[in-house]
Short mmCIF file of C-alpha atoms in Angstrom, two decimals:
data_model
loop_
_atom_site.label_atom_id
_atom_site.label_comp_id
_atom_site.label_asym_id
_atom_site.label_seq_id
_atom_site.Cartn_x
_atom_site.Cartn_y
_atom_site.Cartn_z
CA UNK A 1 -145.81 3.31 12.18
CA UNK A 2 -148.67 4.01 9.34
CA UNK A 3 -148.19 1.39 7.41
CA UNK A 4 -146.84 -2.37 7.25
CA UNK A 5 -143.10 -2.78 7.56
CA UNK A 6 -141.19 -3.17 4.05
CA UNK A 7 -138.37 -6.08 3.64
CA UNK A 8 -135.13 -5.41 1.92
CA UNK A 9 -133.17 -8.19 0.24
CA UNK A 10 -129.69 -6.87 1.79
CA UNK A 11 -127.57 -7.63 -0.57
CA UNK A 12 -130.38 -9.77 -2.41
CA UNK A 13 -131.57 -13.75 -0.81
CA UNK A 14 -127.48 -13.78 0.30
CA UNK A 15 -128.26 -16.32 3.22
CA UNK A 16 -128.83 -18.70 0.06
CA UNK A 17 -126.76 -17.38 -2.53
CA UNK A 18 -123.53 -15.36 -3.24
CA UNK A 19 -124.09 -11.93 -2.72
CA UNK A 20 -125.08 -9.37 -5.47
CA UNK A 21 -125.93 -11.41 -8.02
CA UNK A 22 -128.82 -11.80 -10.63
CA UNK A 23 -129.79 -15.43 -8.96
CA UNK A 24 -129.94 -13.82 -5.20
CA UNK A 25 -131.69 -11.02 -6.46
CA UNK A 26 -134.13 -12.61 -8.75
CA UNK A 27 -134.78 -15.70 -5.29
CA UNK A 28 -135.63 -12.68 -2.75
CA UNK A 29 -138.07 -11.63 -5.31
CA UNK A 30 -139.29 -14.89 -5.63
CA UNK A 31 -140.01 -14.76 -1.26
CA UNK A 32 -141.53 -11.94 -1.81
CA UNK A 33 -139.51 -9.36 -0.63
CA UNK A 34 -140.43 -5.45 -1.02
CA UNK A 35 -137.15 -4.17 -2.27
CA UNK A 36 -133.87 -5.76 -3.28
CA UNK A 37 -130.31 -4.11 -1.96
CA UNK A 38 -127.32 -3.38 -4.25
CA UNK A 39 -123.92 -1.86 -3.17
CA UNK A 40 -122.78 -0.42 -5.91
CA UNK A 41 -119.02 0.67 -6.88
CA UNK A 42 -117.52 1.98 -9.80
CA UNK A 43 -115.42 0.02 -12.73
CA UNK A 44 -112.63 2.03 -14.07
CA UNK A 45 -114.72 2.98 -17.00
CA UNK A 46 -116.84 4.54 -14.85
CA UNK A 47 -119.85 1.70 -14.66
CA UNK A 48 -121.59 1.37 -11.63
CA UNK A 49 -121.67 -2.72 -10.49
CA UNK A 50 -122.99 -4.76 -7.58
CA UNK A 51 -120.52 -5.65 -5.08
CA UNK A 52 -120.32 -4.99 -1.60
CA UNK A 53 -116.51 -3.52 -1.07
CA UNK A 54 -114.34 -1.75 -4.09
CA UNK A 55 -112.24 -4.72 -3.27
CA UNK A 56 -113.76 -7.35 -5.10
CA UNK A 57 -110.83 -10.11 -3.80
CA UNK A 58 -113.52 -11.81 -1.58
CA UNK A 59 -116.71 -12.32 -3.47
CA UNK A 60 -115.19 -13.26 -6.66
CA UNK A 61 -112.90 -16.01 -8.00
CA UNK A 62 -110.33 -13.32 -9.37
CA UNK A 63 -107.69 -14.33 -7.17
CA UNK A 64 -107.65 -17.67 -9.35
CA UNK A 65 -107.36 -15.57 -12.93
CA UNK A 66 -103.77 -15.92 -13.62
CA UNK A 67 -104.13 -13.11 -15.84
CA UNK A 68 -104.76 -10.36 -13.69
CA UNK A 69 -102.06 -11.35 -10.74
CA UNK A 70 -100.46 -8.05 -11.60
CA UNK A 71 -103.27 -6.06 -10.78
CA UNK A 72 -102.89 -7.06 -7.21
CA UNK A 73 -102.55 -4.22 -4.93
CA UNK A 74 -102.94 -2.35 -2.05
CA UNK A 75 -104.94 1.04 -1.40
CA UNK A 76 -106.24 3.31 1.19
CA UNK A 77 -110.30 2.76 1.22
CA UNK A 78 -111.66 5.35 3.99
CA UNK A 79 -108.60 5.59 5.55
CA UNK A 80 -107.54 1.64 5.79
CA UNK A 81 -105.12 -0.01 4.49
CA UNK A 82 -106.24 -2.70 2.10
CA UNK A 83 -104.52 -5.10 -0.57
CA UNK A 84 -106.24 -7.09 -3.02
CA UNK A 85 -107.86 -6.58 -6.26
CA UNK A 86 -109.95 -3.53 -6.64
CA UNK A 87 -113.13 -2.84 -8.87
CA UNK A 88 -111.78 0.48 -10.45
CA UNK A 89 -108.77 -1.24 -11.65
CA UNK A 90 -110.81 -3.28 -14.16
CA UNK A 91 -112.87 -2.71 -17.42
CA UNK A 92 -116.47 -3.81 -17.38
CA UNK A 93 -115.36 -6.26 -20.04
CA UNK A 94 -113.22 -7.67 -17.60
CA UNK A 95 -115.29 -7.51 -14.61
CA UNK A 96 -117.79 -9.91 -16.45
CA UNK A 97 -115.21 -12.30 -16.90
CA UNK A 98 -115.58 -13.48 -13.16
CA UNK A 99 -117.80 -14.79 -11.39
CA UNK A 100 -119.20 -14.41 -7.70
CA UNK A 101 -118.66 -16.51 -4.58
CA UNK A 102 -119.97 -16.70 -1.36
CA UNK A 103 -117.66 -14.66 1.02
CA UNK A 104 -118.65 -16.27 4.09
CA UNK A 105 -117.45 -19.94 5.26
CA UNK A 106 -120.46 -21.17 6.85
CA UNK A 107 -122.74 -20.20 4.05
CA UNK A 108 -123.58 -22.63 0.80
CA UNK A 109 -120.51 -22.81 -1.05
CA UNK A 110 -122.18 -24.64 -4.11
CA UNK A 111 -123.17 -21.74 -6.22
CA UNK A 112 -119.32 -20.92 -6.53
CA UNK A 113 -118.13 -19.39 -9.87
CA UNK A 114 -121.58 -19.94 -11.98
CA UNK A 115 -123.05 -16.24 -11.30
CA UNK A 116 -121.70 -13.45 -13.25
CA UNK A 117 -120.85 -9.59 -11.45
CA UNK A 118 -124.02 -7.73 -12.42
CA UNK A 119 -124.76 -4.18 -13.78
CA UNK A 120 -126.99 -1.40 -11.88
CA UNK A 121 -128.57 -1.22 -15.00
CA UNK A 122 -128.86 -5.05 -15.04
CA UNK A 123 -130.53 -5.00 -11.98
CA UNK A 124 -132.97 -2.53 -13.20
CA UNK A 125 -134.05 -4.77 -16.28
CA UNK A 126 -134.91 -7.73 -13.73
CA UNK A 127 -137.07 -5.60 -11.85
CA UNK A 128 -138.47 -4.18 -14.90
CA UNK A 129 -138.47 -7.90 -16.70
CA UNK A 130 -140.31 -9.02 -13.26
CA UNK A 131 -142.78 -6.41 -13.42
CA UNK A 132 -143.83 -7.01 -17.18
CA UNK A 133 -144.00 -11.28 -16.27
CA UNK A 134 -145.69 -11.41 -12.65
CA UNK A 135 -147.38 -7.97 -12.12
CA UNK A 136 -145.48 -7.40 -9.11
CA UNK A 137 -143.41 -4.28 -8.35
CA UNK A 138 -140.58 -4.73 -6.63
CA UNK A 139 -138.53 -1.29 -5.64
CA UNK A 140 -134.74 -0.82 -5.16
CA UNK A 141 -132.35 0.15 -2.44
CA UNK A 142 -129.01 1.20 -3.43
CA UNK A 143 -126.38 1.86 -1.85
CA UNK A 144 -123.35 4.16 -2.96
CA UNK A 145 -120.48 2.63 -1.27
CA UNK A 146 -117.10 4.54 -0.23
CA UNK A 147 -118.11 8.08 -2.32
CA UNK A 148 -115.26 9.83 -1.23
CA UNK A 149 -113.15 7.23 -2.33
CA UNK A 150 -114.87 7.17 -5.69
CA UNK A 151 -114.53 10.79 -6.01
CA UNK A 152 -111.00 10.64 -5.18
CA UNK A 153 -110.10 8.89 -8.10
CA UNK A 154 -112.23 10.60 -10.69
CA UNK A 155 -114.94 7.92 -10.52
CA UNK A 156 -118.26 9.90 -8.94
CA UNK A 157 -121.07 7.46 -8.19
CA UNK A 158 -124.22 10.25 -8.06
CA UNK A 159 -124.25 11.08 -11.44
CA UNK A 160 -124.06 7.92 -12.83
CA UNK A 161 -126.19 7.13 -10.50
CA UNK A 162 -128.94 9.67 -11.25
CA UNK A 163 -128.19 9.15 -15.18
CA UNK A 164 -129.51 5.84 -14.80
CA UNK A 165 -132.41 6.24 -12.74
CA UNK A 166 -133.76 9.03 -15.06
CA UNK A 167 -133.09 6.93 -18.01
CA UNK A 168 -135.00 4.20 -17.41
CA UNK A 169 -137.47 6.44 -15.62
CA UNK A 170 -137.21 4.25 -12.56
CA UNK A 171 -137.75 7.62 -10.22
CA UNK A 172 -140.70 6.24 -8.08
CA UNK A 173 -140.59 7.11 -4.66
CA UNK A 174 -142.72 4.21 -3.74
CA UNK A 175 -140.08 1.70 -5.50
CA UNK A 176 -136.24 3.49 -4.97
CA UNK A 177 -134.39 4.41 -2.08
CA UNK A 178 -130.62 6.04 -1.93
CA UNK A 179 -128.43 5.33 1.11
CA UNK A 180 -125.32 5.79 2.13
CA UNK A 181 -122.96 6.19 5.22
CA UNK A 182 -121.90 9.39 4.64
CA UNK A 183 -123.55 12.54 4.55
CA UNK A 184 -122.19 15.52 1.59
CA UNK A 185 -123.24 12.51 -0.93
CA UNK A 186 -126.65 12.48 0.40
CA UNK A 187 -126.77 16.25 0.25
CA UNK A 188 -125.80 16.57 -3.29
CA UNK A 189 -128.18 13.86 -4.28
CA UNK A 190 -130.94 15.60 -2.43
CA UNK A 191 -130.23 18.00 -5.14
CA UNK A 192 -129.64 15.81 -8.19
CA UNK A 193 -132.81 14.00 -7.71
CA UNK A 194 -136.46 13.94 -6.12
CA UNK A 195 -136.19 10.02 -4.70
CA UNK A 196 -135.93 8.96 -0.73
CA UNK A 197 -132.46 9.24 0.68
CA UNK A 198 -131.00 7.02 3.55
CA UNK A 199 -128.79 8.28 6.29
CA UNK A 200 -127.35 4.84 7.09
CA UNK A 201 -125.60 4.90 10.40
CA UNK A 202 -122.52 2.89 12.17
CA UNK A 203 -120.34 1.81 15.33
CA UNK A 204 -117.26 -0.29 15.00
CA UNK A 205 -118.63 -2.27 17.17
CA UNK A 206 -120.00 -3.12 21.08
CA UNK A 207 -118.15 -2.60 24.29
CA UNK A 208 -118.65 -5.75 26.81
CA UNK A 209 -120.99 -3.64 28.44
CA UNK A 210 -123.29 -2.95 25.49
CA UNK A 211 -121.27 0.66 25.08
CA UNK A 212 -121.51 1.48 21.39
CA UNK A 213 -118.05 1.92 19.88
CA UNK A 214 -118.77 5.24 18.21
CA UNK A 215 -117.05 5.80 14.19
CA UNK A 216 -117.64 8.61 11.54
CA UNK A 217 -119.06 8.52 8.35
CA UNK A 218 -115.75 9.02 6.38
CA UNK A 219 -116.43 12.38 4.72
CA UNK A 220 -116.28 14.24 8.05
CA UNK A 221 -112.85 12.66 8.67
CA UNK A 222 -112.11 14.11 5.36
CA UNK A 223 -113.25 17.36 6.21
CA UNK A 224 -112.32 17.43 9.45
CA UNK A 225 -115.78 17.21 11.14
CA UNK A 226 -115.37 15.68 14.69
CA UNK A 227 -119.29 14.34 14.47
CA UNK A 228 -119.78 10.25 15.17
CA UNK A 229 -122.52 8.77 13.91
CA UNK A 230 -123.37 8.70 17.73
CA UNK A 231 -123.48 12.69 17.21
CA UNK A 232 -126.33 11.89 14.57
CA UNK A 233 -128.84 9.92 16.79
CA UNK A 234 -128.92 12.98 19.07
CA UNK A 235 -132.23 15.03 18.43
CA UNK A 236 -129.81 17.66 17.29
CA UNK A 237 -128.21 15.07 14.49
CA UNK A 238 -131.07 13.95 13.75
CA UNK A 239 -133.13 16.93 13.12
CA UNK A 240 -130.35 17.71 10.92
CA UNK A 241 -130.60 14.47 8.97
CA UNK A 242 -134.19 15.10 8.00
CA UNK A 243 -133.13 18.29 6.31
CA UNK A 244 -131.65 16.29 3.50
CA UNK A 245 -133.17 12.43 3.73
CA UNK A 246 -136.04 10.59 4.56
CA UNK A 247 -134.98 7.95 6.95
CA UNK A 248 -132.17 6.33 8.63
CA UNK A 249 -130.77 2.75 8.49
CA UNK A 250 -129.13 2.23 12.01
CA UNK A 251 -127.35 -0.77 12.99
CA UNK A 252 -130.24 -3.32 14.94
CA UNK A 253 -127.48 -2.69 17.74
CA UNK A 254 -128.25 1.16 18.55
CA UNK A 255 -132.07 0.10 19.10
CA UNK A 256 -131.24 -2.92 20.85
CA UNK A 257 -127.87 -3.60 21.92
CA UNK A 258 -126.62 -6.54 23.78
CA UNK A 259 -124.56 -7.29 27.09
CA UNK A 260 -121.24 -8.66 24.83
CA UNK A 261 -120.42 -10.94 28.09
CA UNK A 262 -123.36 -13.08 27.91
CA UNK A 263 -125.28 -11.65 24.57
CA UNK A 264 -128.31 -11.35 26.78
CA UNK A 265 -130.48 -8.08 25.09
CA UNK A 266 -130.11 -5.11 26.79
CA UNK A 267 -133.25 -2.11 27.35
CA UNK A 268 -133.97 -0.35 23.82
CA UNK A 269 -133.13 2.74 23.34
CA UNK A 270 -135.36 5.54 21.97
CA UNK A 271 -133.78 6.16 18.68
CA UNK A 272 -137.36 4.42 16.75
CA UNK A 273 -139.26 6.91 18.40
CA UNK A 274 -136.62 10.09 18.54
CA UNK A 275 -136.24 9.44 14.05
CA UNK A 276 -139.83 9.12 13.93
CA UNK A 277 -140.52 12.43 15.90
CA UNK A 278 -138.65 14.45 13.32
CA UNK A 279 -140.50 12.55 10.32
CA UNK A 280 -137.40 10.33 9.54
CA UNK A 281 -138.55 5.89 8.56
CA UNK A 282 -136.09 3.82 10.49
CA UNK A 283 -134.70 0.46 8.91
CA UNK A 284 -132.26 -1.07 11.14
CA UNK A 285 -129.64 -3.69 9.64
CA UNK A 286 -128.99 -6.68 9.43
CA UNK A 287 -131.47 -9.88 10.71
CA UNK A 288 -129.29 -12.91 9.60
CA UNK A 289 -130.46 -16.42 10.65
CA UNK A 290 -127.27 -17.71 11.95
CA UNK A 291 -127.08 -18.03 15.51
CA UNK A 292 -123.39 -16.08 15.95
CA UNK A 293 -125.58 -13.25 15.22
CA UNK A 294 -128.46 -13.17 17.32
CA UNK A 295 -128.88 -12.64 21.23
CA UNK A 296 -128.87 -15.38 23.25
CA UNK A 297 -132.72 -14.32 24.23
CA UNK A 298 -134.01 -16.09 21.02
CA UNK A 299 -132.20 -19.30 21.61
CA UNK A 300 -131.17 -20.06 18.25
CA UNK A 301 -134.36 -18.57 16.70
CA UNK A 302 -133.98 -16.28 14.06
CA UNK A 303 -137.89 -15.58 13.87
CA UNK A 304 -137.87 -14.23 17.56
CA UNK A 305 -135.48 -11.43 16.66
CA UNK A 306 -137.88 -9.50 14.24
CA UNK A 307 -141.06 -9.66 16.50
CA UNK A 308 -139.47 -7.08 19.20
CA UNK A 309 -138.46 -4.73 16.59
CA UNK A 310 -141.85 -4.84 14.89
CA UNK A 311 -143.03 -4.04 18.32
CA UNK A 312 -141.18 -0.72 18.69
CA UNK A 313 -142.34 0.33 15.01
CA UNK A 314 -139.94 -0.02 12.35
CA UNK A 315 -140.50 0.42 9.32
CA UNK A 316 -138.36 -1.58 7.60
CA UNK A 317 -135.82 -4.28 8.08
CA UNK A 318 -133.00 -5.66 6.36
CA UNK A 319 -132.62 -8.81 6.07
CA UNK A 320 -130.13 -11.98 4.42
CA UNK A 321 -133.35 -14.16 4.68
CA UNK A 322 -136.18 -12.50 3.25
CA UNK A 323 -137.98 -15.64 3.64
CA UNK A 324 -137.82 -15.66 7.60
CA UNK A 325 -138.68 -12.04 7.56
CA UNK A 326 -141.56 -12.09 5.50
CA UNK A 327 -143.06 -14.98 7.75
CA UNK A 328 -142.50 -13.78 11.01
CA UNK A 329 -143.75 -10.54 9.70
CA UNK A 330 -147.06 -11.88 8.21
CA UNK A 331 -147.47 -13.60 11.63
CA UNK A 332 -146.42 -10.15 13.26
CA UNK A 333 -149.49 -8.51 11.15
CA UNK A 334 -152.37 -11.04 11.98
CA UNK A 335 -151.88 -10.79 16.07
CA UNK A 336 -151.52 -6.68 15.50
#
């Protein structure tokens, strides 16, 4: 590791306010974190927005608009079934009729209906507005979510994508980073633009042993490609990633995974140092405070789970508490 570890708002401050919006955004600035993490999907007039899933019927209050009970569906999104109400069945103008709300049960549930469904290019102007108030330059982590599925239905998210970033000349590879689950997106991007790509990388899941349950990004099941993302932590995969990105975001679980029957942390693996032999950054996901998601090692402490990580040399984390990151972090730096 050169140089000190960057934090990335996933999804923005989301341990403290409903995902993807201005207000989570603009508070994870305001802890100081390096970048700020929007999922973007496509409207049906072909705007990109921040939310997390195409289907929109968890972190919004649409499913109390009266009005748009007809729209309720269901769809194939990478190969599951889904029902619900879906972001490229609605006009921009409508999307900013609703609001967000927190998806998950045991977060705050007070912020409820009073943030509005923001823009890429909203995003951008806070950064940009932040910059031009405070000085301080915060950079951008994107994420096109479910490209074949986009594509599928007319609605490409690179170009768009690209248009915007060149636009508003927000191209700096110190401030932007692209990422994405599958792979042909990344390679036509690599080609659309001169900005650091992502190679994000999945499992389904842990077997009771620690076991990996091994999935594929979706555009190989598409094609036909029998690769799991397991395939792409080999040196071979890996290698290959490096040909058209610049890191990888692996789940924290393929560095460290845990023993599911008692959640006790299991031996790292060597994926840090394998990604960093063939030039790739690593930023694992996702450091959440709650204790249902950490390893009975840190007993209930959140702070605990960064420090071996930091050890093995990210270079990043993702977090839902930029705040916890950034002070375990600091504390990381002054005994290193």
């Amino acid at each position: 590791m050169s140089q000190k570890p960057i934090i990335i708002a996933h999804r923005g401050a989301s341990g403290y306010r409903p995902e993807h919006t201005i207000e989570g955004y603009q508070l994870a600035i305001e802890m100081g974190a390096d970048f700020i993490e929007p999922d973007l999907v496509s409207t049906k007039d072909g705007v990109l927005i921040a939310r997390h899933e195409v289907n929109i019927t968890d972190t919004t209050n649409i499913s109390d608009r009266s009005e748009f009970a007809s729209r309720y569906t269901t769809k194939i999104i990478d190969g599951k079934q889904e029902t619900g109400w879906f972001a490229d069945d609605f006009t921009l103008a409508e999307i900013k009729t609703l609001k967000a709300v927190q998806r998950l049960e045991f977060r705050d549930q007070s912020f409820n209906g009073l943030f509005e469904i923001p823009t890429f290019q909203d995003i951008i102007d806070l950064v940009k507005q932040v910059e031009t108030n405070t000085g301080q330059k915060v950079g951008i982590y994107p994420e096109t979510k479910h490209p074949s599925y986009h594509d599928s239905v007319g609605l490409s998210l690179e170009e768009p994508l690209v248009k915007l970033l060149k636009d508003n000349q927000f191209c700096d590879r110190d401030r932007l980073f692209i990422q994405s689950f599958e792979v042909s997106n990344l390679q036509k991007l690599r080609s659309l633009i001169d900005v650091p790509l992502v190679q994000l990388l999945n499992a389904a899941g842990i077997e009771k042993d620690g076991t990996l349950i091994e999935t594929q990004p979706y555009d190989f099941v598409v094609k036909g490609d029998s690769r799991t993302y397991g395939d792409l932590r080999t040196a071979t995969g890996l290698t290959n990633i490096a040909t058209y990105a610049d890191a990888i975001g692996p789940w924290k679980r393929m560095i460290m995974s845990v023993d599911e029957t008692n959640k006790i942390l299991l031996p790292p693996t060597s994926l840090i140092h394998d990604a960093h032999d063939v030039g790739l950054l690593v930023h694992p996901f996702t450091f959440r405070n709650e204790n249902i998601y950490l390893a009975t090692n840190y007993n209930g402490d959140p702070n605990l789970e960064y420090q071996p990580f930091f050890d093995l040399g990210v270079d990043g984390v993702f977090s839902d508490f930029s705040d916890t990151a950034i002070k375990t972090l600091n504390r990381w730096m002054m005994i290193h």
